[in-house]
XYZ file of C-alpha atoms in Angstrom:
472
model
C 61.233 91.510 39.747
C 64.349 91.254 41.706
C 64.268 94.468 42.886
C 60.488 93.761 44.249
C 61.136 90.415 45.746
C 64.301 92.488 47.510
C 61.977 95.188 48.602
C 59.661 92.664 49.997
C 62.345 91.022 51.734
C 63.329 94.010 53.443
C 60.052 95.180 54.699
C 59.476 91.479 56.123
C 62.947 91.982 57.892
C 62.577 95.342 59.337
C 58.577 94.155 60.497
C 59.884 91.290 62.301
C 62.792 93.187 63.780
C 60.587 95.856 65.111
C 58.536 93.443 67.183
C 61.127 93.450 70.108
C 63.824 95.360 70.075
C 66.094 93.755 72.860
C 65.805 90.578 70.935
C 66.953 92.591 67.442
C 69.757 94.211 69.136
C 71.344 91.083 70.237
C 70.397 89.134 66.856
C 72.545 91.972 65.156
C 75.401 91.218 67.097
C 75.138 87.546 66.031
C 74.892 88.602 62.327
C 77.909 90.629 62.631
C 79.480 87.149 62.971
C 77.723 84.987 60.534
C 76.976 87.941 57.834
C 80.200 86.920 55.733
C 78.982 83.343 55.842
C 75.603 84.323 54.375
C 77.573 86.345 51.490
C 80.553 83.867 50.710
C 78.631 80.408 50.727
C 74.825 80.781 51.550
C 73.424 83.407 49.559
C 76.204 84.828 47.245
C 73.795 86.069 44.635
C 72.321 88.204 47.203
C 75.850 89.340 48.847
C 74.736 93.117 48.548
C 71.312 92.532 50.477
C 73.215 90.496 53.090
C 75.670 93.158 53.486
C 72.643 95.353 54.623
C 70.737 92.685 56.565
C 72.074 93.758 59.855
C 71.199 97.260 59.279
C 67.485 96.608 58.156
C 67.385 94.514 61.600
C 68.795 97.654 63.798
C 66.513 99.701 61.727
C 63.526 97.815 63.100
C 64.979 97.734 66.466
C 65.344 101.534 66.224
C 61.567 101.931 65.392
C 60.467 99.644 67.882
C 62.529 101.189 70.899
C 62.241 104.856 70.358
C 58.455 104.435 69.721
C 58.122 103.725 73.232
C 58.151 107.079 75.219
C 59.770 105.643 78.312
C 62.632 104.697 76.661
C 62.851 107.639 74.237
C 63.377 110.119 77.239
C 66.585 108.312 77.804
C 66.619 109.221 81.376
C 69.732 107.000 81.937
C 71.595 109.022 79.730
C 73.403 111.989 81.723
C 76.370 112.976 79.964
C 75.484 116.176 78.419
C 78.912 116.887 76.817
C 78.523 113.628 74.660
C 75.084 114.341 73.648
C 76.399 118.050 72.579
C 79.333 116.816 70.381
C 77.347 114.274 68.788
C 74.658 116.723 67.787
C 77.133 118.995 66.337
C 78.515 116.082 64.365
C 75.226 115.090 63.226
C 74.695 118.485 61.845
C 77.702 118.862 60.142
C 77.545 115.507 58.814
C 73.828 116.302 57.048
C 75.567 119.470 55.922
C 78.219 117.562 54.282
C 75.972 115.099 52.769
C 74.665 118.004 50.462
C 78.049 118.873 49.340
C 78.279 119.798 45.680
C 81.250 117.861 45.329
C 79.664 114.553 45.690
C 77.931 115.042 42.324
C 74.467 113.822 44.018
C 73.126 113.645 47.393
C 72.364 110.054 47.394
C 76.027 109.267 47.830
C 75.819 112.069 50.911
C 73.065 110.069 52.500
C 74.821 106.664 51.846
C 77.969 107.996 53.323
C 75.896 109.285 56.651
C 75.353 105.351 57.649
C 78.767 105.222 58.197
C 78.790 108.191 60.707
C 75.764 108.416 62.264
C 73.542 105.173 61.809
C 75.023 102.885 64.754
C 75.364 105.924 67.173
C 71.517 105.209 68.789
C 73.064 101.901 69.885
C 74.760 103.866 72.760
C 71.828 105.059 74.016
C 69.728 101.778 73.840
C 72.471 99.444 75.418
C 71.642 100.837 78.633
C 68.264 99.407 78.725
C 69.438 96.093 77.057
C 70.380 94.245 80.372
C 68.578 94.620 83.486
C 71.140 93.265 85.792
C 74.839 92.207 86.002
C 74.301 88.697 85.968
C 72.237 89.088 82.698
C 75.150 90.986 81.367
C 77.554 88.287 82.092
C 75.481 85.312 80.878
C 75.125 87.197 77.445
C 78.541 87.795 76.889
C 79.424 84.341 78.147
C 77.218 82.827 75.516
C 77.918 85.195 72.709
C 81.743 84.056 72.960
C 80.896 80.607 72.405
C 80.427 81.724 68.976
C 84.337 81.980 69.107
C 84.501 78.115 68.770
C 83.163 77.340 65.427
C 84.573 80.368 63.849
C 87.997 79.643 65.192
C 87.889 76.021 64.185
C 86.628 77.118 60.812
C 89.676 79.511 60.762
C 92.155 76.632 61.518
C 90.579 74.601 58.438
C 90.778 77.367 56.194
C 94.595 78.145 57.177
C 95.485 74.164 56.572
C 93.384 74.206 53.104
C 94.827 75.178 50.026
C 93.939 79.014 49.143
C 92.062 77.837 46.129
C 89.493 75.840 48.731
C 85.888 76.894 48.553
C 85.899 77.781 52.321
C 88.716 80.642 51.716
C 86.611 82.212 49.391
C 85.859 86.139 49.752
C 82.255 87.604 49.364
C 80.323 87.075 47.010
C 82.107 83.502 46.758
C 85.043 85.028 44.767
C 88.299 82.561 45.177
C 90.415 85.059 43.121
C 92.732 87.006 44.909
C 92.856 85.290 48.015
C 95.453 86.992 50.647
C 98.339 84.680 51.102
C 101.650 84.385 53.463
C 104.430 81.959 54.098
C 107.545 80.912 52.385
C 107.721 78.742 49.404
C 104.472 77.153 50.736
C 101.883 79.827 50.337
C 99.197 79.791 53.079
C 95.713 81.368 52.918
C 95.321 84.185 55.492
C 92.054 83.016 57.122
C 88.841 85.081 57.317
C 86.823 82.844 59.481
C 82.901 83.598 58.746
C 83.538 87.293 57.469
C 83.674 88.552 54.194
C 87.199 89.519 54.272
C 90.176 89.779 56.456
C 89.718 92.743 57.971
C 86.259 92.149 59.641
C 87.682 88.775 61.307
C 90.653 90.876 62.433
C 88.493 93.190 64.274
C 86.113 90.421 65.576
C 89.400 88.705 67.051
C 90.406 91.744 68.589
C 87.186 92.686 70.365
C 87.087 89.152 71.640
C 90.497 88.922 72.744
C 89.471 91.895 75.115
C 86.223 90.419 76.584
C 88.020 87.137 77.298
C 90.721 88.816 79.457
C 87.955 90.531 81.126
C 86.097 87.200 81.586
C 89.403 85.462 82.692
C 89.844 88.129 85.321
C 87.115 87.300 87.308
C 86.039 84.197 89.252
C 84.046 81.455 87.080
C 82.925 77.881 87.706
C 85.687 75.568 86.328
C 83.739 74.606 83.346
C 83.325 78.232 82.228
C 86.870 78.853 83.035
C 88.274 75.843 80.813
C 85.985 77.314 78.200
C 86.908 80.733 78.531
C 90.868 79.456 78.371
C 90.171 77.661 75.075
C 88.501 80.597 73.343
C 91.271 82.668 74.171
C 93.502 79.586 72.616
C 91.627 79.835 69.175
C 91.635 83.524 69.309
C 95.394 83.817 69.716
C 96.323 81.136 67.240
C 93.746 82.603 64.646
C 95.130 85.851 64.936
C 98.391 84.615 63.685
C 96.707 83.024 61.098
C 95.354 86.058 59.724
C 98.686 87.356 58.986
C 97.451 90.700 60.200
C 100.334 92.684 62.180
C 97.947 95.115 63.476
C 95.673 92.560 65.189
C 98.422 90.851 66.984
C 100.300 93.842 68.025
C 96.744 95.564 69.419
C 96.211 92.438 71.508
C 99.732 92.789 72.661
C 99.300 96.553 73.533
C 96.003 95.355 74.968
C 97.373 92.939 77.375
C 100.087 95.411 78.506
C 97.824 98.335 78.737
C 95.545 96.037 80.605
C 98.117 94.667 83.414
C 99.746 98.238 83.557
C 96.594 100.075 84.500
C 95.675 97.328 86.842
C 99.041 97.279 88.512
C 98.693 101.092 89.108
C 94.865 100.835 90.401
C 94.580 97.316 92.158
C 98.483 96.050 92.340
C 97.315 93.227 94.978
C 94.480 91.749 92.782
C 96.406 92.207 89.507
C 99.697 90.044 90.747
C 96.622 87.331 91.443
C 95.252 87.678 88.075
C 99.103 87.363 86.567
C 99.466 84.278 88.764
C 96.046 83.060 87.577
C 96.796 83.732 83.775
C 100.409 82.481 84.146
C 99.422 78.738 83.675
C 96.791 79.213 80.743
C 99.257 81.375 78.954
C 102.027 78.878 79.317
C 99.396 76.356 78.073
C 98.624 78.406 74.991
C 102.114 78.985 74.140
C 103.179 75.399 74.110
C 100.133 74.133 72.436
C 100.300 76.939 69.619
C 104.028 76.198 69.232
C 103.392 72.648 68.927
C 100.224 72.274 66.826
C 100.661 75.657 65.197
C 104.075 76.166 64.340
C 103.656 77.000 60.513
C 101.556 79.715 61.470
C 104.068 81.367 63.885
C 106.478 80.813 61.345
C 104.439 82.483 58.590
C 103.284 85.525 60.794
C 106.858 86.008 61.706
C 108.185 85.882 58.452
C 105.530 88.728 57.214
C 105.992 90.503 60.394
C 109.933 90.970 59.631
C 110.085 90.957 56.260
C 107.403 93.924 55.505
C 108.666 97.393 57.062
C 105.591 99.725 56.042
C 103.839 99.340 59.393
C 105.576 102.322 61.046
C 104.736 104.473 58.072
C 101.272 103.597 57.983
C 101.071 104.585 61.714
C 102.658 107.617 61.096
C 100.528 108.621 57.630
C 97.112 107.817 59.985
C 98.172 110.967 61.889
C 100.137 112.947 59.230
C 97.387 112.738 56.571
C 94.612 114.987 57.800
C 97.023 117.682 58.044
C 98.166 117.079 54.451
C 94.654 116.836 53.065
C 93.652 120.234 54.147
C 95.546 121.688 51.285
C 92.756 120.497 48.727
C 89.472 122.045 50.181
C 90.728 124.158 52.916
C 87.885 124.484 55.659
C 85.738 122.216 53.277
C 85.321 118.363 52.323
C 84.388 116.436 49.637
C 81.364 115.278 51.295
C 79.820 112.303 53.343
C 80.833 109.272 51.352
C 83.093 110.858 48.984
C 86.143 108.432 49.862
C 84.009 105.419 50.760
C 84.996 102.271 49.384
C 81.858 101.343 47.845
C 80.804 104.771 46.604
C 81.984 103.920 42.843
C 79.783 100.591 42.931
C 77.003 102.716 44.238
C 77.333 105.517 41.443
C 77.521 102.866 38.867
C 74.556 101.045 40.045
C 72.381 104.294 40.042
C 73.923 105.660 37.236
C 75.081 108.784 39.504
C 77.316 111.732 38.440
C 81.017 111.252 39.227
C 81.345 114.055 41.390
C 84.396 115.829 41.954
C 87.946 113.899 41.726
C 89.791 113.620 44.603
C 93.592 114.349 43.784
C 95.195 112.068 46.115
C 95.528 108.651 47.222
C 93.926 107.514 50.757
C 93.724 104.538 52.546
C 93.475 105.119 56.216
C 90.389 106.460 58.022
C 91.714 109.714 59.490
C 92.641 110.818 55.841
C 89.293 109.868 54.510
C 87.224 111.491 57.247
C 89.463 114.886 56.532
C 89.039 114.618 52.865
C 84.895 113.981 53.643
C 84.277 116.281 56.249
C 87.032 118.771 56.252
C 88.943 120.003 59.342
C 86.087 121.172 61.058
C 84.267 117.743 61.108
C 87.846 115.962 61.405
C 88.146 117.704 64.811
C 84.479 117.187 66.103
C 84.849 113.457 65.045
C 88.087 112.563 67.135
C 87.302 114.883 69.812
C 84.152 112.867 70.357
C 86.008 109.541 70.516
C 88.414 110.896 72.710
C 85.777 111.882 75.178
C 84.135 108.520 74.879
C 87.666 107.170 75.617
C 88.116 109.310 78.734
C 84.531 108.639 80.008
C 85.321 104.944 79.954
C 88.425 105.053 81.734
C 87.006 107.530 84.364
C 84.341 105.017 84.929
C 86.852 102.249 85.436
C 87.982 104.352 88.590
C 84.502 104.899 89.703
C 82.935 101.539 89.806
C 83.498 99.244 92.808
C 81.966 95.633 91.374
C 85.086 93.456 89.608
C 83.109 92.411 86.854
C 82.050 95.729 85.663
C 85.377 97.436 86.298
C 87.000 94.709 84.101
C 84.525 95.239 81.306
C 85.051 99.254 81.309
C 88.535 98.563 81.294
C 88.228 96.284 78.240
C 85.950 98.951 76.430
C 88.521 101.646 77.195
C 91.654 99.798 75.818
C 89.419 98.506 72.891
C 88.566 102.462 72.066
C 92.035 103.888 72.739
C 94.263 101.227 70.771
C 91.936 101.671 67.840
C 91.560 105.456 68.053
C 92.927 106.071 64.564
C 91.526 102.982 63.577
C 88.483 102.039 60.866
C 84.940 102.991 62.480
C 83.106 104.728 59.862
C 84.352 102.915 56.945
C 84.092 99.457 58.791
C 80.813 98.485 59.557
C 81.796 95.240 61.836
C 83.650 97.393 64.006
C 81.159 100.451 64.143
C 78.713 98.087 65.764
C 81.308 97.124 68.378
C 82.391 100.355 68.741
C 78.776 102.128 69.664
C 77.876 98.829 71.456
C 81.010 99.366 74.017
C 80.599 102.972 74.001
C 77.132 102.281 75.800
C 78.730 100.700 78.797
C 79.430 104.496 79.868
C 75.675 104.439 80.561
C 75.041 100.765 81.094
C 77.584 99.544 83.504
C 76.789 102.539 86.486
C 73.043 101.784 86.252
C 73.991 97.615 86.652
C 76.018 98.638 89.419
C 73.355 100.786 91.036
C 71.025 97.915 90.441
C 73.064 95.267 92.079
C 73.806 97.694 95.182
C 69.939 98.099 95.679
C 69.250 94.351 95.431
C 72.014 93.472 98.024
C 70.490 96.638 100.421
C 67.182 95.015 99.837
C 68.474 91.339 101.009
C 70.368 92.909 103.982
C 67.088 94.408 104.895
C 65.174 91.502 104.620
C 67.862 89.611 106.740
C 67.577 92.191 109.443
C 63.907 91.917 109.659
C 64.114 88.095 109.799
C 66.774 88.389 112.547
C 64.730 90.942 114.493
C 61.494 88.761 114.243
C 63.693 85.874 115.530
C 64.954 87.486 118.299
C 61.523 88.665 119.604
C 60.186 85.376 119.134
C 62.900 83.760 121.370
C 62.709 86.334 124.038
C 58.645 86.117 124.334
C 57.732 84.673 127.652
C 55.072 82.574 125.720
C 57.809 80.754 124.007
């Protein structure tokens, strides 16, 4: 009966999502933020179903979008290199989904989700927004979610680790991560199921907020943006995650460095513009959130494994080739949810992987082998390069800053979780779609300006003719 009810719920969600693809895509971006709240507090008994909720919504959006021939033609997507690489990756991943080492192709098809399911977002995003203003308004309102999520994070930090608001999915309070000295403080997760999802969300929001601060906004939205940035910075410290804090620092340094070389005059103005908000955020954080700063600093200085973990992310793929040579263990073999899937469906165990793995680079090398690993990371490099090239190509300030933000978000996390992190997978391919969306929006904006100038010129000519007419 539970299976039947779940199946009916899935069909309803897919059907409703297939009614309007653009609304469903935007809903997916919101579900990324609130999914954990559904799993932890509202529907913990249906935690596994909620984990896949955004996938069902996305499936409905795909069905609706690709059923329309004018979208399916994809005439806004011109980059043949990206198409070729993704096609090769798709072929290789399908090949590895039937790898005998998996024990069952069901595991392989589950593993395909992380590699391929979110890629179509990159082709859909170019048609999702019809003007620069529409994109700006969406991002502005989407980032409003930072306020309730950030305030929840503050409440979690100042609550005991055993508090109901500090649980993990599905409503589990055991094993909640803590940090600090003698007084153990909860490492906050916001509305996300676990800490890693919240860390990714904070990093993406940090980049988008810096982009918004770089452009001229009305006073009200400038204040709101600064407050959102304050919440992101404070919550980043409260997670106790060194990766998110260091990634934000690298982002800011990279953002200013690239802009200094490409736009020295406007960058100095930007630094002056950010100086006062930066001082205000620092003072407020130091006065009101000193425990978070002390706890993070203590964790960052006592744990010295960060360099080793970063080094392993680059060295593991080469070490793991000795196990299967040019082959891999198959898609899904190293996924964290695979043991649960095998147990739930009573699937064969598959071939044992005789090594410890944690980082994504090592997992992809184990699953796809050296060939698939090289294809996958070559694709990520090509996408990042295209974003950087687009930054130097675009002329409109807002679109340029968004491109730079997307490039740095991709570049800084080049060896981070994408396939094995369903939150960042959505953001990764959404931002990758900027390669095709932003040039289109710039062309539309330039065309609209050209039309307006033509109308003004026609009006001027008509006015000149009337003023010179003898009848007048």
